[in-house]
């Protein structure tokens, strides 16, 4: 195998690494999307619960006195505190959904950036060292390690570990 083929293969490996990272991030987005959907379902259920409790409240409309019916509870029987507690829980879940959506967007953006970097490396870079340098700089700038589980080490983390062990 020629030296050029070895360098191209190494750059191809770096390109594949970027594509793999993008795929992992996309998978995380799918998982977060499912979690957000579950939260939204819970919000819908809680909204229905609040509506049903509020519908049981007697209407306070001035007019002719009508006899009380067994279907309409006395206002003193309504647990306003429980309804307010449900509302607070609902608001907390809505904030969680918003945070999850923002996180999903950040993951999607990083996945797109990895994909773009992979394309740039595949078309513009022939030197393995340059490809690795660009990936490490990209990951450092994007704080990429924060997006991955502890089991998945990024190139910037490996470079930092290598630099630390070389300094000892």
mmCIF file of C-alpha atoms in Angstrom:
data_model
loop_
_atom_site.group_PDB
_atom_site.id
_atom_site.type_symbol
_atom_site.label_atom_id
_atom_site.label_comp_id
_atom_site.label_asym_id
_atom_site.label_seq_id
_atom_site.Cartn_x
_atom_site.Cartn_y
_atom_site.Cartn_z
ATOM 1 C CA UNK A 1 0.000 0.000 0.000
ATOM 2 C CA UNK A 2 1.357 3.414 -0.915
ATOM 3 C CA UNK A 3 1.841 6.205 1.594
ATOM 4 C CA UNK A 4 -0.902 8.271 -0.102
ATOM 5 C CA UNK A 5 -3.391 5.413 0.274
ATOM 6 C CA UNK A 6 -2.603 5.127 3.980
ATOM 7 C CA UNK A 7 -3.184 8.869 4.501
ATOM 8 C CA UNK A 8 -6.449 8.760 2.526
ATOM 9 C CA UNK A 9 -7.617 5.778 4.548
ATOM 10 C CA UNK A 10 -6.811 7.611 7.777
ATOM 11 C CA UNK A 11 -8.704 10.712 6.637
ATOM 12 C CA UNK A 12 -11.585 8.408 5.651
ATOM 13 C CA UNK A 13 -11.524 7.014 9.187
ATOM 14 C CA UNK A 14 -11.776 10.531 10.611
ATOM 15 C CA UNK A 15 -14.633 11.289 8.215
ATOM 16 C CA UNK A 16 -16.396 8.114 9.353
ATOM 17 C CA UNK A 17 -15.853 9.123 12.980
ATOM 18 C CA UNK A 18 -17.608 12.460 12.298
ATOM 19 C CA UNK A 19 -20.499 10.678 10.600
ATOM 20 C CA UNK A 20 -20.772 8.250 13.511
ATOM 21 C CA UNK A 21 -20.846 11.123 15.997
ATOM 22 C CA UNK A 22 -23.596 12.798 13.951
ATOM 23 C CA UNK A 23 -25.559 9.540 13.935
ATOM 24 C CA UNK A 24 -25.209 9.137 17.695
ATOM 25 C CA UNK A 25 -26.410 12.681 18.242
ATOM 26 C CA UNK A 26 -29.384 12.082 15.949
ATOM 27 C CA UNK A 27 -30.233 8.967 17.944
ATOM 28 C CA UNK A 28 -30.135 11.020 21.126
ATOM 29 C CA UNK A 29 -32.496 13.529 19.535
ATOM 30 C CA UNK A 30 -34.933 10.717 18.732
ATOM 31 C CA UNK A 31 -34.811 9.503 22.335
ATOM 32 C CA UNK A 32 -35.336 13.025 23.672
ATOM 33 C CA UNK A 33 -38.213 13.459 21.223
ATOM 34 C CA UNK A 34 -39.895 10.342 22.600
ATOM 35 C CA UNK A 35 -39.397 11.632 26.151
ATOM 36 C CA UNK A 36 -40.858 15.010 25.166
ATOM 37 C CA UNK A 37 -43.845 13.265 23.571
ATOM 38 C CA UNK A 38 -44.446 11.361 26.814
ATOM 39 C CA UNK A 39 -44.332 14.613 28.769
ATOM 40 C CA UNK A 40 -46.740 16.218 26.309
ATOM 41 C CA UNK A 41 -49.116 13.276 26.751
ATOM 42 C CA UNK A 42 -48.933 13.755 30.521
ATOM 43 C CA UNK A 43 -49.635 17.456 30.056
ATOM 44 C CA UNK A 44 -52.687 16.638 27.934
ATOM 45 C CA UNK A 45 -53.966 14.253 30.603
ATOM 46 C CA UNK A 46 -53.445 16.810 33.349
ATOM 47 C CA UNK A 47 -55.153 19.503 31.278
ATOM 48 C CA UNK A 48 -58.137 17.192 30.848
ATOM 49 C CA UNK A 49 -58.149 16.552 34.604
ATOM 50 C CA UNK A 50 -58.097 20.284 35.358
ATOM 51 C CA UNK A 51 -60.862 20.935 32.827
ATOM 52 C CA UNK A 52 -63.051 18.192 34.253
ATOM 53 C CA UNK A 53 -62.592 19.528 37.781
ATOM 54 C CA UNK A 54 -63.349 23.067 36.685
ATOM 55 C CA UNK A 55 -66.444 21.944 34.780
ATOM 56 C CA UNK A 56 -67.885 20.589 38.011
ATOM 57 C CA UNK A 57 -67.792 24.053 39.576
ATOM 58 C CA UNK A 58 -71.221 25.662 39.764
ATOM 59 C CA UNK A 59 -71.610 28.720 37.618
ATOM 60 C CA UNK A 60 -71.864 31.844 39.674
ATOM 61 C CA UNK A 61 -74.443 33.646 37.542
ATOM 62 C CA UNK A 62 -76.773 36.099 39.255
ATOM 63 C CA UNK A 63 -80.418 35.355 38.633
ATOM 64 C CA UNK A 64 -83.315 33.444 39.971
ATOM 65 C CA UNK A 65 -82.501 30.982 42.711
ATOM 66 C CA UNK A 66 -82.697 27.471 41.379
ATOM 67 C CA UNK A 67 -82.848 24.389 43.472
ATOM 68 C CA UNK A 68 -79.538 22.613 43.975
ATOM 69 C CA UNK A 69 -79.122 19.393 42.052
ATOM 70 C CA UNK A 70 -77.231 16.333 43.123
ATOM 71 C CA UNK A 71 -74.992 16.552 40.026
ATOM 72 C CA UNK A 72 -73.473 19.938 40.867
ATOM 73 C CA UNK A 73 -71.185 19.888 43.897
ATOM 74 C CA UNK A 74 -71.289 22.613 46.466
ATOM 75 C CA UNK A 75 -68.476 25.138 45.930
ATOM 76 C CA UNK A 76 -67.138 24.267 49.349
ATOM 77 C CA UNK A 77 -66.581 20.677 48.146
ATOM 78 C CA UNK A 78 -64.234 21.744 45.324
ATOM 79 C CA UNK A 79 -60.577 21.286 46.193
ATOM 80 C CA UNK A 80 -59.138 24.472 44.725
ATOM 81 C CA UNK A 81 -55.732 23.713 46.232
ATOM 82 C CA UNK A 82 -55.605 20.400 44.354
ATOM 83 C CA UNK A 83 -56.451 22.159 41.093
ATOM 84 C CA UNK A 84 -53.749 24.754 41.743
ATOM 85 C CA UNK A 85 -51.262 21.977 42.512
ATOM 86 C CA UNK A 86 -52.132 20.266 39.217
ATOM 87 C CA UNK A 87 -51.621 23.574 37.447
ATOM 88 C CA UNK A 88 -48.170 24.002 39.035
ATOM 89 C CA UNK A 89 -47.191 20.454 38.023
ATOM 90 C CA UNK A 90 -48.422 21.211 34.521
ATOM 91 C CA UNK A 91 -46.321 24.362 34.323
ATOM 92 C CA UNK A 92 -43.233 22.458 35.528
ATOM 93 C CA UNK A 93 -43.746 19.807 32.851
ATOM 94 C CA UNK A 94 -44.174 22.490 30.223
ATOM 95 C CA UNK A 95 -40.841 23.994 31.290
ATOM 96 C CA UNK A 96 -39.257 20.531 31.050
ATOM 97 C CA UNK A 97 -40.609 20.119 27.525
ATOM 98 C CA UNK A 98 -39.240 23.519 26.529
ATOM 99 C CA UNK A 99 -35.821 22.660 27.977
ATOM 100 C CA UNK A 100 -35.853 19.296 26.242
ATOM 101 C CA UNK A 101 -36.761 20.954 22.933
ATOM 102 C CA UNK A 102 -33.890 23.429 23.319
ATOM 103 C CA UNK A 103 -31.527 20.552 24.084
ATOM 104 C CA UNK A 104 -32.823 18.627 21.073
ATOM 105 C CA UNK A 105 -32.119 21.655 18.870
ATOM 106 C CA UNK A 106 -28.567 21.920 20.219
ATOM 107 C CA UNK A 107 -27.986 18.211 19.506
ATOM 108 C CA UNK A 108 -29.422 18.585 15.995
ATOM 109 C CA UNK A 109 -27.190 21.574 15.331
ATOM 110 C CA UNK A 110 -24.085 19.702 16.486
ATOM 111 C CA UNK A 111 -25.045 16.654 14.405
ATOM 112 C CA UNK A 112 -25.403 18.890 11.342
ATOM 113 C CA UNK A 113 -22.044 20.506 12.099
ATOM 114 C CA UNK A 114 -20.378 17.069 12.377
ATOM 115 C CA UNK A 115 -21.923 16.069 9.047
ATOM 116 C CA UNK A 116 -20.711 19.281 7.429
ATOM 117 C CA UNK A 117 -17.221 18.745 8.867
ATOM 118 C CA UNK A 118 -17.187 15.183 7.528
ATOM 119 C CA UNK A 119 -18.034 16.472 4.049
ATOM 120 C CA UNK A 120 -15.328 19.138 4.250
ATOM 121 C CA UNK A 121 -12.732 16.626 5.401
ATOM 122 C CA UNK A 122 -13.699 14.143 2.699
ATOM 123 C CA UNK A 123 -13.399 16.706 -0.072
ATOM 124 C CA UNK A 124 -10.712 19.135 1.108
ATOM 125 C CA UNK A 125 -8.268 17.303 3.373
ATOM 126 C CA UNK A 126 -5.735 14.685 2.382
ATOM 127 C CA UNK A 127 -3.500 14.834 5.436
ATOM 128 C CA UNK A 128 -4.444 12.736 8.493
ATOM 129 C CA UNK A 129 -2.841 15.190 10.922
ATOM 130 C CA UNK A 130 -4.811 18.105 9.496
ATOM 131 C CA UNK A 131 -8.051 16.091 9.646
ATOM 132 C CA UNK A 132 -7.447 15.166 13.272
ATOM 133 C CA UNK A 133 -6.506 18.734 14.176
ATOM 134 C CA UNK A 134 -9.676 20.097 12.589
ATOM 135 C CA UNK A 135 -11.856 17.577 14.426
ATOM 136 C CA UNK A 136 -10.176 18.258 17.785
ATOM 137 C CA UNK A 137 -10.524 22.031 17.305
ATOM 138 C CA UNK A 138 -14.132 21.632 16.203
ATOM 139 C CA UNK A 139 -14.990 19.493 19.223
ATOM 140 C CA UNK A 140 -13.263 21.881 21.608
ATOM 141 C CA UNK A 141 -15.090 24.885 20.143
ATOM 142 C CA UNK A 142 -18.446 23.068 20.235
ATOM 143 C CA UNK A 143 -17.902 21.565 23.712
ATOM 144 C CA UNK A 144 -18.717 18.231 22.083
ATOM 145 C CA UNK A 145 -17.861 16.051 25.117
ATOM 146 C CA UNK A 146 -20.857 17.554 26.941
ATOM 147 C CA UNK A 147 -23.182 15.980 24.361
ATOM 148 C CA UNK A 148 -22.013 12.395 24.776
ATOM 149 C CA UNK A 149 -22.279 9.801 27.521
ATOM 150 C CA UNK A 150 -19.201 9.159 29.610
ATOM 151 C CA UNK A 151 -18.663 5.861 27.759
ATOM 152 C CA UNK A 152 -18.231 7.710 24.447
ATOM 153 C CA UNK A 153 -14.951 9.611 24.362
ATOM 154 C CA UNK A 154 -14.471 12.310 21.769
ATOM 155 C CA UNK A 155 -11.229 13.017 19.937
ATOM 156 C CA UNK A 156 -10.735 16.217 21.907
ATOM 157 C CA UNK A 157 -10.915 14.201 25.146
ATOM 158 C CA UNK A 158 -8.449 11.650 23.802
ATOM 159 C CA UNK A 159 -6.112 14.450 22.700
ATOM 160 C CA UNK A 160 -6.314 16.049 26.151
ATOM 161 C CA UNK A 161 -5.609 12.712 27.836
ATOM 162 C CA UNK A 162 -2.696 12.138 25.494
ATOM 163 C CA UNK A 163 -1.314 15.601 26.243
ATOM 164 C CA UNK A 164 -1.723 15.023 29.988
ATOM 165 C CA UNK A 165 0.065 11.672 29.886
ATOM 166 C CA UNK A 166 2.824 13.154 27.718
ATOM 167 C CA UNK A 167 3.399 15.929 30.246
ATOM 168 C CA UNK A 168 3.981 13.463 33.069
#
